[in-house]
Tab-separated table of C-alpha atoms in Angstrom:
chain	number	residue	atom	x	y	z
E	4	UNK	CA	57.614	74.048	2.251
E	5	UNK	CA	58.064	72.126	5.615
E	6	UNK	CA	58.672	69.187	4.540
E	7	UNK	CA	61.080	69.787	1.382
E	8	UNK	CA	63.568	71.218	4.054
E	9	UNK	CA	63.536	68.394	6.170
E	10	UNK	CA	64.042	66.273	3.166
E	11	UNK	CA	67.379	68.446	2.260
E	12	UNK	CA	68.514	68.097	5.893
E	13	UNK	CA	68.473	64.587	5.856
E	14	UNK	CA	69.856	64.222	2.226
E	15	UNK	CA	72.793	66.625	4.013
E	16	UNK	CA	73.159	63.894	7.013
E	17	UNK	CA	73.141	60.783	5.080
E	18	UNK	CA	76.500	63.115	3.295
E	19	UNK	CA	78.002	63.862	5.621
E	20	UNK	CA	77.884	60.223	7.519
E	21	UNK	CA	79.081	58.878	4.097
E	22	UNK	CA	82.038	61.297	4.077
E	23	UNK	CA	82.805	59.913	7.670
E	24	UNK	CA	82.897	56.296	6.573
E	25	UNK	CA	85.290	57.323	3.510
E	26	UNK	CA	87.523	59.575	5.863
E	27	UNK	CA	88.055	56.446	8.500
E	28	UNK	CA	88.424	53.809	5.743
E	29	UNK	CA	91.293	56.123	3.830
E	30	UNK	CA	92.818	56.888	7.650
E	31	UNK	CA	92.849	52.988	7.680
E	32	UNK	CA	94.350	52.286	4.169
E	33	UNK	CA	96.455	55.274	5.166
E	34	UNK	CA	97.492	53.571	8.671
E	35	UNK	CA	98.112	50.185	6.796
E	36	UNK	CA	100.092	51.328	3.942
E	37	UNK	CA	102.207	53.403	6.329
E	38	UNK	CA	102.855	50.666	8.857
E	39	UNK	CA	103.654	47.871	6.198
E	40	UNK	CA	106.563	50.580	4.378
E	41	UNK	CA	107.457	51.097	8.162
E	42	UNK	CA	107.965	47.403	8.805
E	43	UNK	CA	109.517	46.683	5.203
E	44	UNK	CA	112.292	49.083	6.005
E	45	UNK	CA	112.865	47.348	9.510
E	46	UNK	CA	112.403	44.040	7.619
E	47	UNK	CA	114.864	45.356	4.857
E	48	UNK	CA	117.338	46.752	7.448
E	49	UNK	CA	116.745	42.977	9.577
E	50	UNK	CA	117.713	41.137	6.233
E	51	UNK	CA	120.583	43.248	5.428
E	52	UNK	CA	121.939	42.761	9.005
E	53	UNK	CA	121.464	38.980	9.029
E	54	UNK	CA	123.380	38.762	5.432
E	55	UNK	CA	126.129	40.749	6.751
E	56	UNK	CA	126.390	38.775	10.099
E	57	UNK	CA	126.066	35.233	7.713
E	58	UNK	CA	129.425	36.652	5.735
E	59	UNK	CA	131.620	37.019	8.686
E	60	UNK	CA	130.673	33.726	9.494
E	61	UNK	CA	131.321	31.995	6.242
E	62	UNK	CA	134.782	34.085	6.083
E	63	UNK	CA	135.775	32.671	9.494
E	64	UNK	CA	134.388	28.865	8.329
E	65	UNK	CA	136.551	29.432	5.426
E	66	UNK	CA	139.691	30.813	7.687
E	67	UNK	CA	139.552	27.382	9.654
E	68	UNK	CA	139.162	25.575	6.841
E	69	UNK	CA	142.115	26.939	5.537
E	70	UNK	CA	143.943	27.322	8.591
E	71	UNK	CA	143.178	23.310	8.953
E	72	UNK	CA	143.618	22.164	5.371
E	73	UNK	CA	147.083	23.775	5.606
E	74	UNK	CA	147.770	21.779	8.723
E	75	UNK	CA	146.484	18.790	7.582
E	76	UNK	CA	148.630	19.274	4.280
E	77	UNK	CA	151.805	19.964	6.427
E	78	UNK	CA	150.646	16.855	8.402
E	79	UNK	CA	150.365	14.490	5.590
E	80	UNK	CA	153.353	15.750	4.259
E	81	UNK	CA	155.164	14.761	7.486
E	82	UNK	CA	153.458	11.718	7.603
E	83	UNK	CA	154.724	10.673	4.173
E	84	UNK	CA	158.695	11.656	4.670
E	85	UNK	CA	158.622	9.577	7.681
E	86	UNK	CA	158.231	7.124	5.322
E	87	UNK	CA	161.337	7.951	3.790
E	88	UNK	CA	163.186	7.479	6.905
E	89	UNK	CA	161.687	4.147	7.890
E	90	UNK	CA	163.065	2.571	4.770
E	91	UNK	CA	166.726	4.881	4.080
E	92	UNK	CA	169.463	2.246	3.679
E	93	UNK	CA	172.525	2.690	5.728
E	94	UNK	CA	174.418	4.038	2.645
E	95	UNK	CA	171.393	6.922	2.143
E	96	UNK	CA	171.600	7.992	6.355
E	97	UNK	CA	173.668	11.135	7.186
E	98	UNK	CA	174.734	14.579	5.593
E	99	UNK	CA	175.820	15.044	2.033
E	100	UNK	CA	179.192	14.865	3.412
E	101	UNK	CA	179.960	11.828	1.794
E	102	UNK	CA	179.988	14.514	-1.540
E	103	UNK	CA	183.070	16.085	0.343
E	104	UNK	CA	185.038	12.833	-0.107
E	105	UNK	CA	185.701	12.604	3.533
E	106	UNK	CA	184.027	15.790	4.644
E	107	UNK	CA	187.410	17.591	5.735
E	108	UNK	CA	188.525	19.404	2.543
E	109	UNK	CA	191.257	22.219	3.572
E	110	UNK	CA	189.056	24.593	1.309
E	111	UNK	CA	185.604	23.864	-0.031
E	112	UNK	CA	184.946	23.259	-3.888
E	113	UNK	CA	185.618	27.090	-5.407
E	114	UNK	CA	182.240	28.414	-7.490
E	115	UNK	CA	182.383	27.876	-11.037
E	116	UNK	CA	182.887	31.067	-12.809
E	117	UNK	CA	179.691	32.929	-13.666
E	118	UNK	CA	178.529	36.086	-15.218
E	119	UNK	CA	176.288	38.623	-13.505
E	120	UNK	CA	172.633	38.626	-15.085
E	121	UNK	CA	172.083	42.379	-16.297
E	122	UNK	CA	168.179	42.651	-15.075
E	123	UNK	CA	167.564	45.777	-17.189
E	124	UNK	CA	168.223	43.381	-20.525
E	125	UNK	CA	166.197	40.663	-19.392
E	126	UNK	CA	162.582	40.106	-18.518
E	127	UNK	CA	162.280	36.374	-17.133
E	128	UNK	CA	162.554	35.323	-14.274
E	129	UNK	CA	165.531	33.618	-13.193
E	130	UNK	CA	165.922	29.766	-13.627
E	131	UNK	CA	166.749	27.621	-10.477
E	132	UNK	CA	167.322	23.555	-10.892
E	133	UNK	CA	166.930	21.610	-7.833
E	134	UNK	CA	168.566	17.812	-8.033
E	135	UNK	CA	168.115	15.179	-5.406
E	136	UNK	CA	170.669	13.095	-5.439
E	137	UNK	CA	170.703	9.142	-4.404
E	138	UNK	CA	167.182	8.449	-5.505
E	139	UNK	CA	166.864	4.615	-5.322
E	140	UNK	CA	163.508	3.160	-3.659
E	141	UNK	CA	160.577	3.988	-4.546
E	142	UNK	CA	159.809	5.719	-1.145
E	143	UNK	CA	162.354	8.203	-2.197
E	144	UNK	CA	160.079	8.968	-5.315
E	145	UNK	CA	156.814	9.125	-3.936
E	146	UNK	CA	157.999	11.703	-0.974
E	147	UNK	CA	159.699	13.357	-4.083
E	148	UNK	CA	156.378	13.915	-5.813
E	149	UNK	CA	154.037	14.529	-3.109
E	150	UNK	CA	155.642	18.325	-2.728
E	151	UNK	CA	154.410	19.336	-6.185
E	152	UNK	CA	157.041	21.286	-7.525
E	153	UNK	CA	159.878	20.334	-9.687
E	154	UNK	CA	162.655	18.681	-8.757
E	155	UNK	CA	165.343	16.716	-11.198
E	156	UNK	CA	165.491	12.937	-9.424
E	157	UNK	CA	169.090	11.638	-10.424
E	158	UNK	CA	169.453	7.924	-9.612
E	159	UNK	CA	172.218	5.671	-8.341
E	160	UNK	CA	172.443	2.743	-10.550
E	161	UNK	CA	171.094	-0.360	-10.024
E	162	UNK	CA	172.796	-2.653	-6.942
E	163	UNK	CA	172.290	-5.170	-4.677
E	164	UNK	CA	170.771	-2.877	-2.297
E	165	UNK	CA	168.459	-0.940	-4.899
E	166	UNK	CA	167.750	-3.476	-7.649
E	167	UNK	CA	164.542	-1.202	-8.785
E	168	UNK	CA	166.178	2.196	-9.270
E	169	UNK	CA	165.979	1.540	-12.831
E	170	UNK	CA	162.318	0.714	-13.366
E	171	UNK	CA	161.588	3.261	-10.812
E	172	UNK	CA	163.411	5.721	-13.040
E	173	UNK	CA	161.856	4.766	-16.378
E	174	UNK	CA	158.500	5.600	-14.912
E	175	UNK	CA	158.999	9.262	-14.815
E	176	UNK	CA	158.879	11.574	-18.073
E	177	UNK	CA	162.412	12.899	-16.954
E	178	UNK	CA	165.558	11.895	-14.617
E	179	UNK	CA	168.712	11.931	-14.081
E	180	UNK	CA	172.109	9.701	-13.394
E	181	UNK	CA	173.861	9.813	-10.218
E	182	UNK	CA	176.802	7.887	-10.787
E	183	UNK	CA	179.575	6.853	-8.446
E	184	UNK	CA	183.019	7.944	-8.822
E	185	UNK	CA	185.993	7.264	-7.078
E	186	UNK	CA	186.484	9.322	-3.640
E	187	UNK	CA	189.869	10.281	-2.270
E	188	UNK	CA	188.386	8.949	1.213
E	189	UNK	CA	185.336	7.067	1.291
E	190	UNK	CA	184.575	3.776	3.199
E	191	UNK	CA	180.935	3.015	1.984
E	192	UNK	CA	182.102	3.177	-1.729
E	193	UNK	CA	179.098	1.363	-4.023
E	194	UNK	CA	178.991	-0.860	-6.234
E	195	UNK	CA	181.053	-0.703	-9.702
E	196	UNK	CA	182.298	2.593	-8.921
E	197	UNK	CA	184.033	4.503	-11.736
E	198	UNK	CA	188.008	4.293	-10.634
E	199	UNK	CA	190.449	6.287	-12.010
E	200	UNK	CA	192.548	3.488	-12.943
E	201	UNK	CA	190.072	1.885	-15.162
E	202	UNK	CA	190.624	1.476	-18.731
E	203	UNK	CA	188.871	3.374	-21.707
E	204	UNK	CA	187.008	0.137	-22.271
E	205	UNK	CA	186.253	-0.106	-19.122
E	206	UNK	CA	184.321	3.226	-18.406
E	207	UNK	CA	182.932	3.234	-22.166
E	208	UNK	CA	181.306	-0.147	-21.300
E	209	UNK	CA	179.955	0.784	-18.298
E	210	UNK	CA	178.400	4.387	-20.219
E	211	UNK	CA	176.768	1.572	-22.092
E	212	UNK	CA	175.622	-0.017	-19.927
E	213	UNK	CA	174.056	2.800	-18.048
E	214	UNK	CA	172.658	3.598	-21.303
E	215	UNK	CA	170.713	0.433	-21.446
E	216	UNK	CA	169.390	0.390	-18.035
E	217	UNK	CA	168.371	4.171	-18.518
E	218	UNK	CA	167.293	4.532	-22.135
E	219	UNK	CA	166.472	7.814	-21.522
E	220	UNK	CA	168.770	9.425	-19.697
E	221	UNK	CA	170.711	12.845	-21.114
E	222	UNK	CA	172.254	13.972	-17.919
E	223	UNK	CA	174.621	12.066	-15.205
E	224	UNK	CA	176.292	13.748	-12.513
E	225	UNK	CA	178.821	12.593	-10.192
E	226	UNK	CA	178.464	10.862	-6.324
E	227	UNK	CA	181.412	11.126	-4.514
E	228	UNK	CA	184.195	11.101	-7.123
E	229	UNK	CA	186.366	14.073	-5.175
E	230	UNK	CA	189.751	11.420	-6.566
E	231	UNK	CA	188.291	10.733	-9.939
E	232	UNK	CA	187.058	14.279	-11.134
E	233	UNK	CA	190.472	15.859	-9.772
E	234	UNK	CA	192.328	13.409	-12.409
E	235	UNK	CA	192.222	14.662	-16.327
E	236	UNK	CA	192.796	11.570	-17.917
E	237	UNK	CA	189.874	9.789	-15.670
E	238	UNK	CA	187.904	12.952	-16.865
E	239	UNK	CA	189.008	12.833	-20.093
E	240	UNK	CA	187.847	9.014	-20.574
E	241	UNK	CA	184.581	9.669	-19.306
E	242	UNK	CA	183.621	12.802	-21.121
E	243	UNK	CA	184.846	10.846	-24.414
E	244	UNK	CA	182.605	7.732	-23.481
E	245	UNK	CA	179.103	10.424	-22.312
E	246	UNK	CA	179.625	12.096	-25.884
E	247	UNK	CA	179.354	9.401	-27.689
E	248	UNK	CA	176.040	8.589	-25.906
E	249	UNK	CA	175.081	11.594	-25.680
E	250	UNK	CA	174.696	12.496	-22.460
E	251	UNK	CA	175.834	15.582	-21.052
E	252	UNK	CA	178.158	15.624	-17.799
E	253	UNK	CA	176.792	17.913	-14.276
E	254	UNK	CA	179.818	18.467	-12.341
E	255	UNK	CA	178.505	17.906	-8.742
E	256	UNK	CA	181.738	20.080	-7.466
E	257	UNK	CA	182.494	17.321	-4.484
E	258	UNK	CA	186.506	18.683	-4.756
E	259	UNK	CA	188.089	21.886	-4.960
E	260	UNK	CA	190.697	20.490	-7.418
E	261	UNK	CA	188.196	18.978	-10.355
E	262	UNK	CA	189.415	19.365	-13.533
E	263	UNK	CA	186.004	18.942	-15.113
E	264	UNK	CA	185.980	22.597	-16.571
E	265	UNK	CA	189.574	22.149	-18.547
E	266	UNK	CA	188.245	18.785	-19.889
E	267	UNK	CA	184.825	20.058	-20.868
E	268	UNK	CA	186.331	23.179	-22.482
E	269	UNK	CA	188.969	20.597	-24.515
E	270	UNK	CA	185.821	19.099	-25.797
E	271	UNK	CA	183.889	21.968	-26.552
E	272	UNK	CA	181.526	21.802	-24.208
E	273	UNK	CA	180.068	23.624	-21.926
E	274	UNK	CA	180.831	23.363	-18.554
E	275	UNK	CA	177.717	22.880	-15.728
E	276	UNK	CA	178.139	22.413	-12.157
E	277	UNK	CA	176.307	22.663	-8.883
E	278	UNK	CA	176.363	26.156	-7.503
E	279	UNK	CA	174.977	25.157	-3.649
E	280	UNK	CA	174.746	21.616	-1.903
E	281	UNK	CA	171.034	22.113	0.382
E	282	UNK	CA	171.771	19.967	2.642
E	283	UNK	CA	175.378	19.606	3.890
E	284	UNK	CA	174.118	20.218	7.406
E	285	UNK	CA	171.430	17.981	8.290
E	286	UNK	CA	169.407	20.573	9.933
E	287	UNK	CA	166.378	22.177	8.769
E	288	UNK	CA	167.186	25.853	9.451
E	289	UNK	CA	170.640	25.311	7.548
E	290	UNK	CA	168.980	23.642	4.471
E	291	UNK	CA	166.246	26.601	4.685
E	292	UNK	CA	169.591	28.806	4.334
E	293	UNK	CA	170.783	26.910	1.302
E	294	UNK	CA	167.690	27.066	-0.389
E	295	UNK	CA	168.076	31.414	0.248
E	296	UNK	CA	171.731	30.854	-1.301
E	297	UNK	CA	170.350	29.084	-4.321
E	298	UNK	CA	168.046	31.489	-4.757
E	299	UNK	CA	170.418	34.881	-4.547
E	300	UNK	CA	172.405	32.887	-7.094
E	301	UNK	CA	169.953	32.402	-9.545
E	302	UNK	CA	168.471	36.300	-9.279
E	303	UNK	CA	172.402	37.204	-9.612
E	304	UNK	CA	173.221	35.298	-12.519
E	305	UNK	CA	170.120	34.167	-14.327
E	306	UNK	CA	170.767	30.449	-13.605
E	307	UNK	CA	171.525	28.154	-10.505
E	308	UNK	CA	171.312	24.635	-9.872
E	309	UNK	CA	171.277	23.395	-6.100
E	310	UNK	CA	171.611	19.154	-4.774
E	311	UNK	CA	170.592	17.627	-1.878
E	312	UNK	CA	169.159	14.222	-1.190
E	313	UNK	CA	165.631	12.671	-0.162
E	314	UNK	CA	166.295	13.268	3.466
E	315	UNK	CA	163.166	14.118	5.090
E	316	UNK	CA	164.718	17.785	6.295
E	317	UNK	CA	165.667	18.282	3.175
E	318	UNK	CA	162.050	17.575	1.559
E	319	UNK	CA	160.617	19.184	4.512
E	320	UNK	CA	162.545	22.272	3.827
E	321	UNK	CA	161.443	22.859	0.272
E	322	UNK	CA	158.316	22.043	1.246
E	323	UNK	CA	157.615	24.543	3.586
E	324	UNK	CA	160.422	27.183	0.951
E	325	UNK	CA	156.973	27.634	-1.431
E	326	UNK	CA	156.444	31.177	-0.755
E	327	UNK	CA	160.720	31.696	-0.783
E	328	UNK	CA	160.392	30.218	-4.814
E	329	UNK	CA	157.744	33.006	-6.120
E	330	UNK	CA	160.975	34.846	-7.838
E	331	UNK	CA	161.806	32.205	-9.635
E	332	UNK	CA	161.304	29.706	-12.331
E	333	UNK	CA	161.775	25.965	-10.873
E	334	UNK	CA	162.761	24.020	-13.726
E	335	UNK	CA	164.153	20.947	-14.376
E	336	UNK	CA	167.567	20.639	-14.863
E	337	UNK	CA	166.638	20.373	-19.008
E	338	UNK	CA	164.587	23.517	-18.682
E	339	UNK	CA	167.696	25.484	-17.502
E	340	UNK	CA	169.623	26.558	-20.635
């Protein structure tokens, strides 16, 4: 009997010592599982931290970049209209007042008669045409281009002091005609200017001849030509001798007294004219100003159509007027009606 109970006791030892060992090893799985979910949440909550933290630096990266790609665009903007500058003739320098005749009208050109654009009919945006006027080298073009928007190029004709404007011209899908008229007073009158004393023949030979060194131009508006757009019969000639080309005629409105709208309307035509000139004043903030006007105009009546020249405020200007042009459709002057 003796020793079957000490058998039993140690059978109840050896137990009990095993249920030790499997208590500790489970309090040791137990400790190890709960310390690696207690370090995967810090982990977890590290991680999430460090991602956030790695955003707000790539958003401020980006904000330079931006910030720096928008200076370096305004800088290589500026860089290129210098250009322009560097190689402007001594006809091109100064303000568009030479499209005043002598820049001392008693009363500025009056605004060709329009009709207010009834927004509740109409869905579109308005249309506004920018032209630059005296395009002849091709610095003028490429300063042109490099703002990325559109804008109608209209080119003086061909001369000793701008043989390319031609072949410059026939490079682009679309263009324009800037050609010289007679001024009441103008010293720096170019070459083969339309005079209101010439003959029929005279003007319908040199449409022609236009025609030819500009195959495909459909539009021509006038520089200078305050004396020979105030005179019917000059107007009348001309119209006659466009028509039968047909090209259509933009009244650049350089005189208060222009009889362009009677002789249009005796044609059956319709009449088109400038509404603002950009760059009258040389100065940026008064171009910045125009380009406001032209835009009013255009939500007012639908349409407008603005001028100015390849002066570097002037490109400058419209460069910088991208934001001012969201409410409306820049077109081409082809794209306007």
């Amino acid at each position: 009997m003796t020793k079957r109970k000490r058998k039993k006791s140690s059978s109840n030892s050896f137990l009990t010592y095993v249920a030790w060992i499997l208590a500790a090893i489970a309090l040791g799985l137990g400790a190890l599982v709960g310390g690696y979910y207690i370090g995967y949440e810090d982990a977890k909550k590290d991680i999430e931290k460090q991602v956030q933290t790695d955003k707000k630096k790539r958003l401020s990266m980006l904000k330079k970049l931006e910030e720096a790609s928008s200076k370096k665009e305004k800088q290589s903007v500026n860089t290129r209209l210098k250009d322009v500058l560097k190689k402007e003739s001594k006809v091109d320098k100064g303000a568009a007042a030479h499209e005043y005749g002598d820049g001392t009208l008693p009363k500025p050109p009056a605004p060709p008669k329009r009709v207010k654009r009834d927004v509740r009919k109409i869905s579109s945006k308005p249309k506004l045409a920018i032209i630059i006027d005296d395009v002849s080298v091709k610095s003028h073009v490429n300063a042109i281009k490099s703002l990325g928007i559109p804008l109608t190029m209209s080119f003086l004709p061909p001369s000793k002091f701008r043989p390319n404007s031609a072949k410059l011209a026939s490079k682009e899908s679309f263009y324009m005609v800037h050609l010289p008229m007679e001024a009441e007073n103008f010293n720096a009158e170019e070459p083969r200017t339309l005079r209101v004393s010439d003959s029929d023949e005279k003007i319908s030979l040199r449409i022609k001849e236009i025609k030819r060194s500009f195959p495909r131009v459909s539009y021509i508006n006038n520089h200078t030509g305050s004396k020979f757009t105030s005179n019917e019969l000059a107007m009348n000639r001309l119209i006659y001798a466009l028509k039968s080309q047909d090209i259509s005629f933009i009244d650049s409105r350089t005189t208060a007294e222009t009889t362009a709208p009677k002789v249009m309307k005796n044609f059956g035509l319709n009449y088109v004219a400038r509404d603002v000139f950009l760059d009258h004043a040389l100065d940026k903030v008064s171009i910045t100003i125009q380009i406001k006007r032209a835009i009013k105009i255009a939500k007012l009546h639908g349409t407008a159509i603005a001028i100015g020249h390849p002066h570097a405020n002037t490109l400058l200007a419209l460069h910088e007027s991208k934001n001012l042009f969201k409410d409306v459709d820049l077109v081409y002057i082809n794209g306007l009606y």
